[in-house]
Amino acid sequence: MAATAPLANAAAASDVNLYGYLSWRVEKVWDEPALDEAGETVKADADREITLPSFNVMLQYALDDRFKVFVNLDGEEAEDVSVANLWGEYQHNQYLNVRLGKTYRRFGLYNEMLDAVPTYIGIEAPELFDGDHLLISRTTLAMVHGWVPLGDGELRYSWSTDNGEGGPNDDNVPMGFDLRYDWGLGNYRVGISGYTSNGDTTSDVDLGEGSPNSGVLPWMAADDFYIIGAYGELNRDGWQLQAAYWHASHDAERDPASVVTVIQNAGVNAAQLDRFLLDPDGPVTEANVDVDGDYDVDTWYLRGGYSFMTRRGEVVPYVQWDYYENPETIESKTWGGDAEAGLADDGEFSKATVGVVFRPSPDIAMKLDASMHIQEFNGSTERYPEIRFDVSYIFGR
């Protein structure tokens, strides 16, 4: 099975290590449900889409035995280049390391490794890291981490903080943590991760500017929330098995003017209208908006694959099951929603996936998988398929 170490921990053969990842993808969705003017369910195929979802150039430089810096440039779609990571780290000893800058937070199994597409089984990220409905922003600005030997393994910790999802706030000190135990020469891992906003915060995007890159929806005037989750992984005799569960609880207040704008422009369904208004049969006015926006988000996944070698390379068939529930979101991405959970009557959907990875060399991965989306829509259980093909490369290592 290919290595799944975090990107930031890539070992340098010299003081400077320059490397990167590139991914090319084509995908197609059939029979997506929608409503016609009469309120009846109709289905249509989405356009085939070819993308460059991942292009990252990374540089790690060791100043000496204790200090290092790391840069990760993201050129998604080979267009605008942004800085995904930029940090410096002081390594005091195994127990205490201090990292300052823009870094991926240590949160579950995948957050630190999603850019390294060739290294893991599957094509799409677990739903908590789906760009249309992130549970939490992927980066933080300060992190302390380390490890201690414990029994037959190692107990690793991290603690992080930053400005919060909505930007600087003198009243809040948001905090995230991760605690994981590895044993059996790295073959087994269990862990927990969590986050608290420690007070009211807001979204990182304005209403009408798309889906947020954080866990706060753009029609909220204030949102005090926490996240807790647990995960486990087994790697043994060619098998890789993973499981995780996450719960986010939002103590939120809706902004009446924003909710009116959403209802008038985003095409919300009956269940969403019932949540947003005190009287769903009444007028769409600020006075009729239910400002109590408390809600919970739950998501979990099961993933498994088996690796074996052939004369032409490594083959890894895999299966995945993802579940996600968010009753507050809407379908329109433009207005801050999510086309999967927001499409459903109840904000819930499941996704079953089967696929295969073929690696003709350790630096190239070709992945093919098919998913079935399952959700309640317009009073009925709807299923619609999706197929993806992804080719990804590692360069410079």
mmCIF file of C-alpha atoms in Angstrom:
data_model
loop_
_atom_site.group_PDB
_atom_site.id
_atom_site.type_symbol
_atom_site.label_atom_id
_atom_site.label_comp_id
_atom_site.label_asym_id
_atom_site.label_seq_id
_atom_site.Cartn_x
_atom_site.Cartn_y
_atom_site.Cartn_z
ATOM 1 C CA MET A 1 0.000 0.000 0.000
ATOM 2 C CA ALA A 2 1.332 3.452 -0.875
ATOM 3 C CA ALA A 3 2.634 5.640 1.928
ATOM 4 C CA THR A 4 0.121 7.998 3.507
ATOM 5 C CA ALA A 5 2.394 10.191 5.633
ATOM 6 C CA PRO A 6 1.343 13.849 5.950
ATOM 7 C CA LEU A 7 2.736 16.124 3.273
ATOM 8 C CA ALA A 8 4.367 18.399 5.778
ATOM 9 C CA ASN A 9 6.497 15.568 7.151
ATOM 10 C CA ALA A 10 8.173 14.632 3.858
ATOM 11 C CA ALA A 11 11.800 13.825 4.621
ATOM 12 C CA ALA A 12 14.412 15.846 2.775
ATOM 13 C CA ALA A 13 17.454 14.114 1.337
ATOM 14 C CA SER A 14 19.246 17.491 1.487
ATOM 15 C CA ASP A 15 18.599 20.936 2.973
ATOM 16 C CA VAL A 16 16.178 21.732 0.114
ATOM 17 C CA ASN A 17 13.462 19.381 -1.091
ATOM 18 C CA LEU A 18 11.325 20.437 -4.090
ATOM 19 C CA TYR A 19 8.470 18.186 -5.200
ATOM 20 C CA GLY A 20 4.810 18.247 -6.145
ATOM 21 C CA TYR A 21 1.595 16.588 -7.299
ATOM 22 C CA LEU A 22 -0.559 16.894 -10.415
ATOM 23 C CA SER A 23 -4.017 15.455 -11.063
ATOM 24 C CA TRP A 24 -6.137 15.343 -14.256
ATOM 25 C CA ARG A 25 -9.766 14.228 -13.984
ATOM 26 C CA VAL A 26 -12.875 13.565 -16.063
ATOM 27 C CA GLU A 27 -16.287 12.917 -14.503
ATOM 28 C CA LYS A 28 -19.893 12.498 -15.552
ATOM 29 C CA VAL A 29 -23.194 12.429 -13.629
ATOM 30 C CA TRP A 30 -26.428 10.924 -14.975
ATOM 31 C CA ASP A 31 -30.097 11.314 -13.991
ATOM 32 C CA GLU A 32 -29.755 14.184 -11.525
ATOM 33 C CA PRO A 33 -33.228 14.950 -10.121
ATOM 34 C CA ALA A 34 -34.854 18.388 -10.311
ATOM 35 C CA LEU A 35 -38.336 19.913 -10.200
ATOM 36 C CA ASP A 36 -40.225 21.142 -13.246
ATOM 37 C CA GLU A 37 -42.653 24.075 -13.206
ATOM 38 C CA ALA A 38 -45.475 21.759 -12.143
ATOM 39 C CA GLY A 39 -43.504 20.503 -9.137
ATOM 40 C CA GLU A 40 -42.890 17.068 -10.654
ATOM 41 C CA THR A 41 -39.533 15.283 -10.537
ATOM 42 C CA VAL A 42 -37.557 15.349 -13.776
ATOM 43 C CA LYS A 43 -34.088 13.969 -14.434
ATOM 44 C CA ALA A 44 -31.254 15.248 -16.587
ATOM 45 C CA ASP A 45 -27.648 14.290 -17.277
ATOM 46 C CA ALA A 46 -24.942 16.727 -16.224
ATOM 47 C CA ASP A 47 -22.320 17.804 -18.746
ATOM 48 C CA ARG A 48 -19.120 15.793 -18.854
ATOM 49 C CA GLU A 49 -16.431 17.736 -17.009
ATOM 50 C CA ILE A 50 -12.638 17.646 -17.478
ATOM 51 C CA THR A 51 -10.609 19.393 -14.782
ATOM 52 C CA LEU A 52 -7.179 19.770 -13.238
ATOM 53 C CA PRO A 53 -8.379 19.538 -9.622
ATOM 54 C CA SER A 54 -4.923 19.381 -8.091
ATOM 55 C CA PHE A 55 -1.588 20.968 -8.962
ATOM 56 C CA ASN A 56 0.770 21.613 -6.061
ATOM 57 C CA VAL A 57 4.434 22.581 -5.946
ATOM 58 C CA MET A 58 6.042 22.140 -2.534
ATOM 59 C CA LEU A 59 9.362 23.238 -1.103
ATOM 60 C CA GLN A 60 10.785 22.237 2.246
ATOM 61 C CA TYR A 61 14.006 23.825 3.480
ATOM 62 C CA ALA A 62 15.904 22.800 6.604
ATOM 63 C CA LEU A 63 17.730 25.796 8.063
ATOM 64 C CA ASP A 64 19.469 23.521 10.575
ATOM 65 C CA ASP A 65 18.635 20.529 12.753
ATOM 66 C CA ARG A 66 15.894 22.432 14.612
ATOM 67 C CA PHE A 67 14.367 24.896 12.125
ATOM 68 C CA LYS A 68 12.628 24.267 8.815
ATOM 69 C CA VAL A 69 10.257 26.109 6.486
ATOM 70 C CA PHE A 70 7.612 24.728 4.134
ATOM 71 C CA VAL A 71 5.806 26.258 1.139
ATOM 72 C CA ASN A 72 2.899 24.704 -0.798
ATOM 73 C CA LEU A 73 1.737 26.557 -3.925
ATOM 74 C CA ASP A 74 -1.687 25.558 -5.267
ATOM 75 C CA GLY A 75 -2.363 26.029 -8.991
ATOM 76 C CA GLU A 76 -5.774 24.353 -9.306
ATOM 77 C CA GLU A 77 -7.026 24.293 -12.918
ATOM 78 C CA ALA A 78 -3.556 25.581 -13.961
ATOM 79 C CA GLU A 79 -4.829 29.149 -13.591
ATOM 80 C CA ASP A 80 -4.403 31.367 -10.546
ATOM 81 C CA VAL A 81 -1.694 30.294 -8.101
ATOM 82 C CA SER A 82 -2.425 30.612 -4.394
ATOM 83 C CA VAL A 83 -0.429 29.826 -1.274
ATOM 84 C CA ALA A 84 -1.986 26.771 0.348
ATOM 85 C CA ASN A 85 0.681 26.510 3.073
ATOM 86 C CA LEU A 86 3.498 28.750 4.281
ATOM 87 C CA TRP A 87 5.013 28.005 7.653
ATOM 88 C CA GLY A 88 8.145 27.754 9.756
ATOM 89 C CA GLU A 89 8.730 25.209 12.499
ATOM 90 C CA TYR A 90 10.973 24.949 15.525
ATOM 91 C CA GLN A 91 11.656 21.344 16.541
ATOM 92 C CA HIS A 92 12.655 21.386 20.201
ATOM 93 C CA ASN A 93 12.449 17.615 20.675
ATOM 94 C CA GLN A 94 10.017 14.786 20.044
ATOM 95 C CA TYR A 95 7.707 16.125 22.743
ATOM 96 C CA LEU A 96 7.432 19.753 21.584
ATOM 97 C CA ASN A 97 7.429 21.319 18.120
ATOM 98 C CA VAL A 98 6.075 24.792 17.333
ATOM 99 C CA ARG A 99 4.759 25.604 13.842
ATOM 100 C CA LEU A 100 3.777 29.168 12.891
ATOM 101 C CA GLY A 101 2.171 30.166 9.601
ATOM 102 C CA LYS A 102 -0.542 28.866 7.294
ATOM 103 C CA THR A 103 -0.589 25.102 7.795
ATOM 104 C CA TYR A 104 -3.113 22.322 7.312
ATOM 105 C CA ARG A 105 -4.610 21.565 10.693
ATOM 106 C CA ARG A 106 -4.139 18.023 11.991
ATOM 107 C CA PHE A 107 -7.711 16.785 11.776
ATOM 108 C CA GLY A 108 -8.570 13.160 11.096
ATOM 109 C CA LEU A 109 -6.865 10.931 8.543
ATOM 110 C CA TYR A 110 -7.049 13.046 5.383
ATOM 111 C CA ASN A 111 -6.690 16.797 5.879
ATOM 112 C CA GLU A 112 -2.878 16.905 5.665
ATOM 113 C CA MET A 113 -2.650 14.547 2.685
ATOM 114 C CA LEU A 114 -5.465 15.522 0.291
ATOM 115 C CA ASP A 115 -3.077 17.306 -2.101
ATOM 116 C CA ALA A 116 -1.099 14.081 -2.528
ATOM 117 C CA VAL A 117 -3.701 12.486 -4.813
ATOM 118 C CA PRO A 118 -1.498 9.592 -6.066
ATOM 119 C CA THR A 119 -0.810 8.296 -2.568
ATOM 120 C CA TYR A 120 -4.280 7.326 -1.322
ATOM 121 C CA ILE A 121 -7.077 5.097 -2.533
ATOM 122 C CA GLY A 122 -10.186 6.778 -3.853
ATOM 123 C CA ILE A 123 -10.690 9.966 -5.850
ATOM 124 C CA GLU A 124 -13.034 12.179 -3.847
ATOM 125 C CA ALA A 125 -12.314 13.400 -0.331
ATOM 126 C CA PRO A 126 -14.447 12.283 2.627
ATOM 127 C CA GLU A 127 -17.527 14.489 2.905
ATOM 128 C CA LEU A 128 -16.225 16.542 5.845
ATOM 129 C CA PHE A 129 -13.580 17.900 3.425
ATOM 130 C CA ASP A 130 -15.855 18.349 0.411
ATOM 131 C CA GLY A 131 -15.302 21.913 -0.795
ATOM 132 C CA ASP A 132 -19.059 22.649 -0.932
ATOM 133 C CA HIS A 133 -19.780 21.695 2.679
ATOM 134 C CA LEU A 134 -16.625 21.817 4.776
ATOM 135 C CA LEU A 135 -17.131 21.093 8.456
ATOM 136 C CA ILE A 136 -14.235 23.443 9.210
ATOM 137 C CA SER A 137 -11.591 25.448 7.377
ATOM 138 C CA ARG A 138 -8.649 23.243 6.400
ATOM 139 C CA THR A 139 -5.878 25.579 7.582
ATOM 140 C CA THR A 140 -4.809 27.125 10.868
ATOM 141 C CA LEU A 141 -2.121 29.670 11.823
ATOM 142 C CA ALA A 142 -0.339 28.226 14.869
ATOM 143 C CA MET A 143 0.182 24.626 15.924
ATOM 144 C CA VAL A 144 2.039 22.849 18.708
ATOM 145 C CA HIS A 145 2.618 19.140 18.255
ATOM 146 C CA GLY A 146 4.735 16.215 19.408
ATOM 147 C CA TRP A 147 4.720 12.592 20.443
ATOM 148 C CA VAL A 148 5.600 10.310 23.352
ATOM 149 C CA PRO A 149 6.243 6.552 23.416
ATOM 150 C CA LEU A 150 3.384 4.663 25.025
ATOM 151 C CA GLY A 151 3.242 0.893 25.335
ATOM 152 C CA ASP A 152 3.975 -0.677 21.960
ATOM 153 C CA GLY A 153 3.283 2.527 20.046
ATOM 154 C CA GLU A 154 3.384 6.307 19.937
ATOM 155 C CA LEU A 155 0.861 8.826 21.245
ATOM 156 C CA ARG A 156 0.818 11.939 19.037
ATOM 157 C CA TYR A 157 -0.863 15.226 19.867
ATOM 158 C CA SER A 158 -1.467 18.597 18.256
ATOM 159 C CA TRP A 159 -3.106 21.820 19.413
ATOM 160 C CA SER A 160 -3.865 24.715 17.085
ATOM 161 C CA THR A 161 -5.376 28.193 17.031
ATOM 162 C CA ASP A 162 -6.007 31.027 14.556
ATOM 163 C CA ASN A 163 -8.242 34.056 13.934
ATOM 164 C CA GLY A 164 -11.396 31.960 13.613
ATOM 165 C CA GLU A 165 -13.681 31.189 10.681
ATOM 166 C CA GLY A 166 -14.874 34.781 10.247
ATOM 167 C CA GLY A 167 -11.561 36.553 10.856
ATOM 168 C CA PRO A 168 -9.935 38.325 13.829
ATOM 169 C CA ASN A 169 -12.010 38.658 16.987
ATOM 170 C CA ASP A 170 -10.674 39.887 20.340
ATOM 171 C CA ASP A 171 -13.350 38.006 22.271
ATOM 172 C CA ASN A 172 -12.653 34.500 20.926
ATOM 173 C CA VAL A 173 -9.707 32.117 21.039
ATOM 174 C CA PRO A 174 -10.679 29.271 18.677
ATOM 175 C CA MET A 175 -8.923 25.996 19.389
ATOM 176 C CA GLY A 176 -8.440 22.722 17.565
ATOM 177 C CA PHE A 177 -6.841 19.492 18.705
ATOM 178 C CA ASP A 178 -5.922 16.036 17.503
ATOM 179 C CA LEU A 179 -4.855 13.050 19.588
ATOM 180 C CA ARG A 180 -3.870 9.797 17.896
ATOM 181 C CA TYR A 181 -2.222 6.527 18.884
ATOM 182 C CA ASP A 182 -0.156 4.530 16.370
ATOM 183 C CA TRP A 183 1.082 1.024 17.061
ATOM 184 C CA GLY A 184 2.102 -2.187 15.328
ATOM 185 C CA LEU A 185 4.872 -0.459 13.318
ATOM 186 C CA GLY A 186 2.332 2.027 12.016
ATOM 187 C CA ASN A 187 -0.156 -0.635 10.929
ATOM 188 C CA TYR A 188 -2.845 0.539 13.351
ATOM 189 C CA ARG A 189 -4.133 3.990 14.240
ATOM 190 C CA VAL A 190 -6.991 5.369 16.321
ATOM 191 C CA GLY A 191 -7.607 9.012 17.109
ATOM 192 C CA ILE A 192 -9.925 11.864 17.975
ATOM 193 C CA SER A 193 -10.036 15.422 16.639
ATOM 194 C CA GLY A 194 -12.006 18.440 17.753
ATOM 195 C CA TYR A 195 -12.533 22.157 17.343
ATOM 196 C CA THR A 196 -14.374 24.960 19.106
ATOM 197 C CA SER A 197 -14.996 28.504 17.900
ATOM 198 C CA ASN A 198 -15.097 29.564 21.587
ATOM 199 C CA GLY A 199 -17.735 32.171 20.849
ATOM 200 C CA ASP A 200 -19.711 33.719 18.038
ATOM 201 C CA THR A 201 -18.124 33.914 14.608
ATOM 202 C CA THR A 202 -19.293 34.492 11.036
ATOM 203 C CA SER A 203 -18.738 33.039 7.577
ATOM 204 C CA ASP A 204 -15.594 33.664 5.537
ATOM 205 C CA VAL A 205 -17.674 34.598 2.441
ATOM 206 C CA ASP A 206 -20.397 37.178 1.872
ATOM 207 C CA LEU A 207 -23.849 36.069 0.814
ATOM 208 C CA GLY A 208 -23.966 35.463 -2.934
ATOM 209 C CA GLU A 209 -20.231 34.779 -3.233
ATOM 210 C CA GLY A 210 -20.420 30.994 -3.219
ATOM 211 C CA SER A 211 -20.022 28.182 -0.714
ATOM 212 C CA PRO A 212 -17.908 28.986 2.359
ATOM 213 C CA ASN A 213 -14.398 27.663 2.936
ATOM 214 C CA SER A 214 -15.290 27.284 6.591
ATOM 215 C CA GLY A 215 -17.978 25.677 8.708
ATOM 216 C CA VAL A 216 -20.206 28.781 8.962
ATOM 217 C CA LEU A 217 -23.013 29.489 6.470
ATOM 218 C CA PRO A 218 -23.170 33.015 4.993
ATOM 219 C CA TRP A 219 -26.750 33.800 6.105
ATOM 220 C CA MET A 220 -25.798 33.502 9.772
ATOM 221 C CA ALA A 221 -25.405 36.676 11.834
ATOM 222 C CA ALA A 222 -23.503 34.694 14.480
ATOM 223 C CA ASP A 223 -22.476 31.083 15.000
ATOM 224 C CA ASP A 224 -20.855 29.511 18.065
ATOM 225 C CA PHE A 225 -19.975 25.925 17.171
ATOM 226 C CA TYR A 226 -17.878 22.910 18.052
ATOM 227 C CA ILE A 227 -16.827 19.727 16.246
ATOM 228 C CA ILE A 228 -15.801 16.361 17.660
ATOM 229 C CA GLY A 229 -14.912 13.189 15.809
ATOM 230 C CA ALA A 230 -13.121 9.867 15.999
ATOM 231 C CA TYR A 231 -11.331 7.756 13.411
ATOM 232 C CA GLY A 232 -9.404 4.529 12.935
ATOM 233 C CA GLU A 233 -7.208 2.911 10.307
ATOM 234 C CA LEU A 234 -5.706 -0.536 9.708
ATOM 235 C CA ASN A 235 -2.921 -1.313 7.216
ATOM 236 C CA ARG A 236 -1.926 -4.972 7.173
ATOM 237 C CA ASP A 237 -1.209 -7.732 4.648
ATOM 238 C CA GLY A 238 -2.260 -5.517 1.753
ATOM 239 C CA TRP A 239 -5.511 -4.401 3.394
ATOM 240 C CA GLN A 240 -6.358 -0.812 4.245
ATOM 241 C CA LEU A 241 -9.520 -0.242 6.290
ATOM 242 C CA GLN A 242 -10.691 3.164 7.522
ATOM 243 C CA ALA A 243 -13.644 4.453 9.515
ATOM 244 C CA ALA A 244 -14.526 7.878 10.914
ATOM 245 C CA TYR A 245 -17.462 9.758 12.458
ATOM 246 C CA TRP A 246 -17.852 13.530 12.945
ATOM 247 C CA HIS A 247 -20.445 15.667 14.722
ATOM 248 C CA ALA A 248 -20.704 19.464 14.523
ATOM 249 C CA SER A 249 -23.115 21.412 16.726
ATOM 250 C CA HIS A 250 -23.979 25.005 15.770
ATOM 251 C CA ASP A 251 -25.545 27.518 18.194
ATOM 252 C CA ALA A 252 -26.401 29.983 15.435
ATOM 253 C CA GLU A 253 -28.486 33.085 14.759
ATOM 254 C CA ARG A 254 -29.824 33.786 11.279
ATOM 255 C CA ASP A 255 -29.614 37.260 9.769
ATOM 256 C CA PRO A 256 -33.196 38.163 8.686
ATOM 257 C CA ALA A 257 -32.206 40.238 5.648
ATOM 258 C CA SER A 258 -29.883 37.510 4.389
ATOM 259 C CA VAL A 259 -32.532 34.819 4.818
ATOM 260 C CA VAL A 260 -35.059 36.865 2.832
ATOM 261 C CA THR A 261 -32.478 37.247 0.049
ATOM 262 C CA VAL A 262 -31.822 33.489 0.044
ATOM 263 C CA ILE A 263 -35.521 32.609 -0.144
ATOM 264 C CA GLN A 264 -36.145 35.096 -2.952
ATOM 265 C CA ASN A 265 -33.176 34.010 -5.065
ATOM 266 C CA ALA A 266 -31.959 30.505 -4.217
ATOM 267 C CA GLY A 267 -35.020 28.321 -4.837
ATOM 268 C CA VAL A 268 -35.266 26.684 -1.401
ATOM 269 C CA ASN A 269 -37.421 23.601 -0.914
ATOM 270 C CA ALA A 270 -40.406 23.196 1.419
ATOM 271 C CA ALA A 271 -38.391 21.791 4.338
ATOM 272 C CA GLN A 272 -35.875 24.632 4.116
ATOM 273 C CA LEU A 273 -38.661 27.222 3.938
ATOM 274 C CA ASP A 274 -40.181 25.667 7.051
ATOM 275 C CA ARG A 275 -36.836 26.054 8.871
ATOM 276 C CA PHE A 276 -36.244 29.630 7.766
ATOM 277 C CA LEU A 277 -39.691 31.143 8.460
ATOM 278 C CA LEU A 278 -41.834 31.327 11.583
ATOM 279 C CA ASP A 279 -44.871 30.824 9.337
ATOM 280 C CA PRO A 280 -43.895 29.083 6.079
ATOM 281 C CA ASP A 281 -47.302 30.000 4.618
ATOM 282 C CA GLY A 282 -46.850 33.648 5.539
ATOM 283 C CA PRO A 283 -45.079 36.503 3.748
ATOM 284 C CA VAL A 284 -41.336 36.380 3.061
ATOM 285 C CA THR A 285 -40.388 39.304 5.277
ATOM 286 C CA GLU A 286 -37.680 39.923 7.852
ATOM 287 C CA ALA A 287 -40.329 39.926 10.586
ATOM 288 C CA ASN A 288 -41.312 36.361 9.621
ATOM 289 C CA VAL A 289 -37.752 34.979 9.680
ATOM 290 C CA ASP A 290 -36.962 32.481 12.435
ATOM 291 C CA VAL A 291 -33.652 33.835 13.767
ATOM 292 C CA ASP A 292 -33.005 30.667 15.829
ATOM 293 C CA GLY A 293 -30.604 28.883 13.494
ATOM 294 C CA ASP A 294 -29.351 26.064 15.738
ATOM 295 C CA TYR A 295 -28.511 22.894 13.830
ATOM 296 C CA ASP A 296 -26.224 19.835 13.851
ATOM 297 C CA VAL A 297 -24.139 18.263 11.107
ATOM 298 C CA ASP A 298 -23.272 14.557 11.142
ATOM 299 C CA THR A 299 -21.053 12.670 8.727
ATOM 300 C CA TRP A 300 -19.283 9.324 8.670
ATOM 301 C CA TYR A 301 -17.470 7.080 6.240
ATOM 302 C CA LEU A 302 -16.222 3.529 5.789
ATOM 303 C CA ARG A 303 -13.405 2.859 3.300
ATOM 304 C CA GLY A 304 -11.533 -0.278 2.401
ATOM 305 C CA GLY A 305 -9.054 -1.446 -0.205
ATOM 306 C CA TYR A 306 -6.759 -4.369 -0.945
ATOM 307 C CA SER A 307 -3.364 -3.912 -2.620
ATOM 308 C CA PHE A 308 -1.609 -6.561 -4.693
ATOM 309 C CA MET A 309 1.218 -6.515 -7.214
ATOM 310 C CA THR A 310 1.081 -7.668 -10.826
ATOM 311 C CA ARG A 311 3.753 -7.763 -13.522
ATOM 312 C CA ARG A 312 2.556 -4.351 -14.710
ATOM 313 C CA GLY A 313 2.267 -2.645 -11.341
ATOM 314 C CA GLU A 314 0.209 -2.277 -8.169
ATOM 315 C CA VAL A 315 -3.570 -2.796 -8.267
ATOM 316 C CA VAL A 316 -5.878 -1.638 -5.459
ATOM 317 C CA PRO A 317 -9.621 -2.344 -5.744
ATOM 318 C CA TYR A 318 -11.603 -0.396 -3.150
ATOM 319 C CA VAL A 319 -15.081 0.295 -1.781
ATOM 320 C CA GLN A 320 -16.367 3.339 0.099
ATOM 321 C CA TRP A 321 -19.547 4.463 1.831
ATOM 322 C CA ASP A 322 -20.068 8.107 2.808
ATOM 323 C CA TYR A 323 -22.959 9.645 4.754
ATOM 324 C CA TYR A 324 -23.625 13.343 5.327
ATOM 325 C CA GLU A 325 -26.482 15.236 6.995
ATOM 326 C CA ASN A 326 -26.939 19.017 7.211
ATOM 327 C CA PRO A 327 -30.567 20.193 7.521
ATOM 328 C CA GLU A 328 -29.646 23.903 7.319
ATOM 329 C CA THR A 329 -27.924 24.046 3.933
ATOM 330 C CA ILE A 330 -29.572 24.818 0.571
ATOM 331 C CA GLU A 331 -28.909 23.565 -2.965
ATOM 332 C CA SER A 332 -27.573 26.748 -4.590
ATOM 333 C CA LYS A 333 -23.787 27.009 -4.405
ATOM 334 C CA THR A 334 -23.958 30.659 -5.467
ATOM 335 C CA TRP A 335 -25.881 31.504 -2.303
ATOM 336 C CA GLY A 336 -23.655 29.436 -0.009
ATOM 337 C CA GLY A 337 -25.196 25.986 -0.289
ATOM 338 C CA ASP A 338 -24.330 22.488 -1.416
ATOM 339 C CA ALA A 339 -25.778 20.677 -4.442
ATOM 340 C CA GLU A 340 -25.838 17.298 -2.646
ATOM 341 C CA ALA A 341 -27.238 17.805 0.867
ATOM 342 C CA GLY A 342 -29.116 20.943 -0.197
ATOM 343 C CA LEU A 343 -30.898 19.012 -2.944
ATOM 344 C CA ALA A 344 -32.375 16.516 -0.480
ATOM 345 C CA ASP A 345 -35.696 17.006 1.279
ATOM 346 C CA ASP A 346 -34.080 16.405 4.671
ATOM 347 C CA GLY A 347 -30.461 17.483 4.085
ATOM 348 C CA GLU A 348 -29.231 13.871 4.082
ATOM 349 C CA PHE A 349 -27.487 11.804 1.434
ATOM 350 C CA SER A 350 -25.409 8.649 1.151
ATOM 351 C CA LYS A 351 -22.843 7.774 -1.490
ATOM 352 C CA ALA A 352 -21.696 4.232 -2.294
ATOM 353 C CA THR A 353 -18.488 3.929 -4.344
ATOM 354 C CA VAL A 354 -16.536 1.096 -5.951
ATOM 355 C CA GLY A 355 -13.280 1.643 -7.785
ATOM 356 C CA VAL A 356 -9.743 0.592 -8.560
ATOM 357 C CA VAL A 357 -6.301 2.200 -8.475
ATOM 358 C CA PHE A 358 -3.552 1.123 -10.879
ATOM 359 C CA ARG A 359 0.014 2.277 -10.226
ATOM 360 C CA PRO A 360 2.404 1.318 -13.049
ATOM 361 C CA SER A 361 5.087 2.999 -10.932
ATOM 362 C CA PRO A 362 5.075 4.475 -7.409
ATOM 363 C CA ASP A 363 4.870 8.000 -8.898
ATOM 364 C CA ILE A 364 1.816 7.491 -11.138
ATOM 365 C CA ALA A 365 -1.735 6.540 -10.162
ATOM 366 C CA MET A 366 -4.685 5.901 -12.470
ATOM 367 C CA LYS A 367 -8.018 5.678 -10.675
ATOM 368 C CA LEU A 368 -11.454 4.713 -11.948
ATOM 369 C CA ASP A 369 -14.527 4.631 -9.740
ATOM 370 C CA ALA A 370 -18.308 4.815 -9.839
ATOM 371 C CA SER A 371 -20.658 6.177 -7.177
ATOM 372 C CA MET A 372 -24.368 5.928 -6.523
ATOM 373 C CA HIS A 373 -25.904 8.966 -4.782
ATOM 374 C CA ILE A 374 -28.902 8.111 -2.599
ATOM 375 C CA GLN A 375 -31.239 10.719 -1.077
ATOM 376 C CA GLU A 376 -34.846 11.738 -0.493
ATOM 377 C CA PHE A 377 -36.104 14.186 -3.117
ATOM 378 C CA ASN A 378 -39.644 15.446 -3.673
ATOM 379 C CA GLY A 379 -41.005 12.768 -1.365
ATOM 380 C CA SER A 380 -39.256 9.800 -3.007
ATOM 381 C CA THR A 381 -35.923 8.008 -2.677
ATOM 382 C CA GLU A 382 -33.811 8.957 -5.684
ATOM 383 C CA ARG A 383 -30.601 7.336 -6.902
ATOM 384 C CA TYR A 384 -28.285 8.722 -9.554
ATOM 385 C CA PRO A 385 -24.861 7.503 -10.735
ATOM 386 C CA GLU A 386 -21.515 9.213 -11.256
ATOM 387 C CA ILE A 387 -18.302 7.944 -12.894
ATOM 388 C CA ARG A 388 -14.820 9.453 -12.485
ATOM 389 C CA PHE A 389 -11.409 8.782 -14.008
ATOM 390 C CA ASP A 390 -8.325 10.406 -12.505
ATOM 391 C CA VAL A 391 -4.648 10.326 -13.490
ATOM 392 C CA SER A 392 -2.202 11.774 -10.973
ATOM 393 C CA TYR A 393 1.563 12.147 -10.736
ATOM 394 C CA ILE A 394 4.256 12.767 -8.158
ATOM 395 C CA PHE A 395 7.244 14.737 -9.429
ATOM 396 C CA GLY A 396 10.566 15.854 -8.009
ATOM 397 C CA ARG A 397 10.995 13.321 -5.227
#
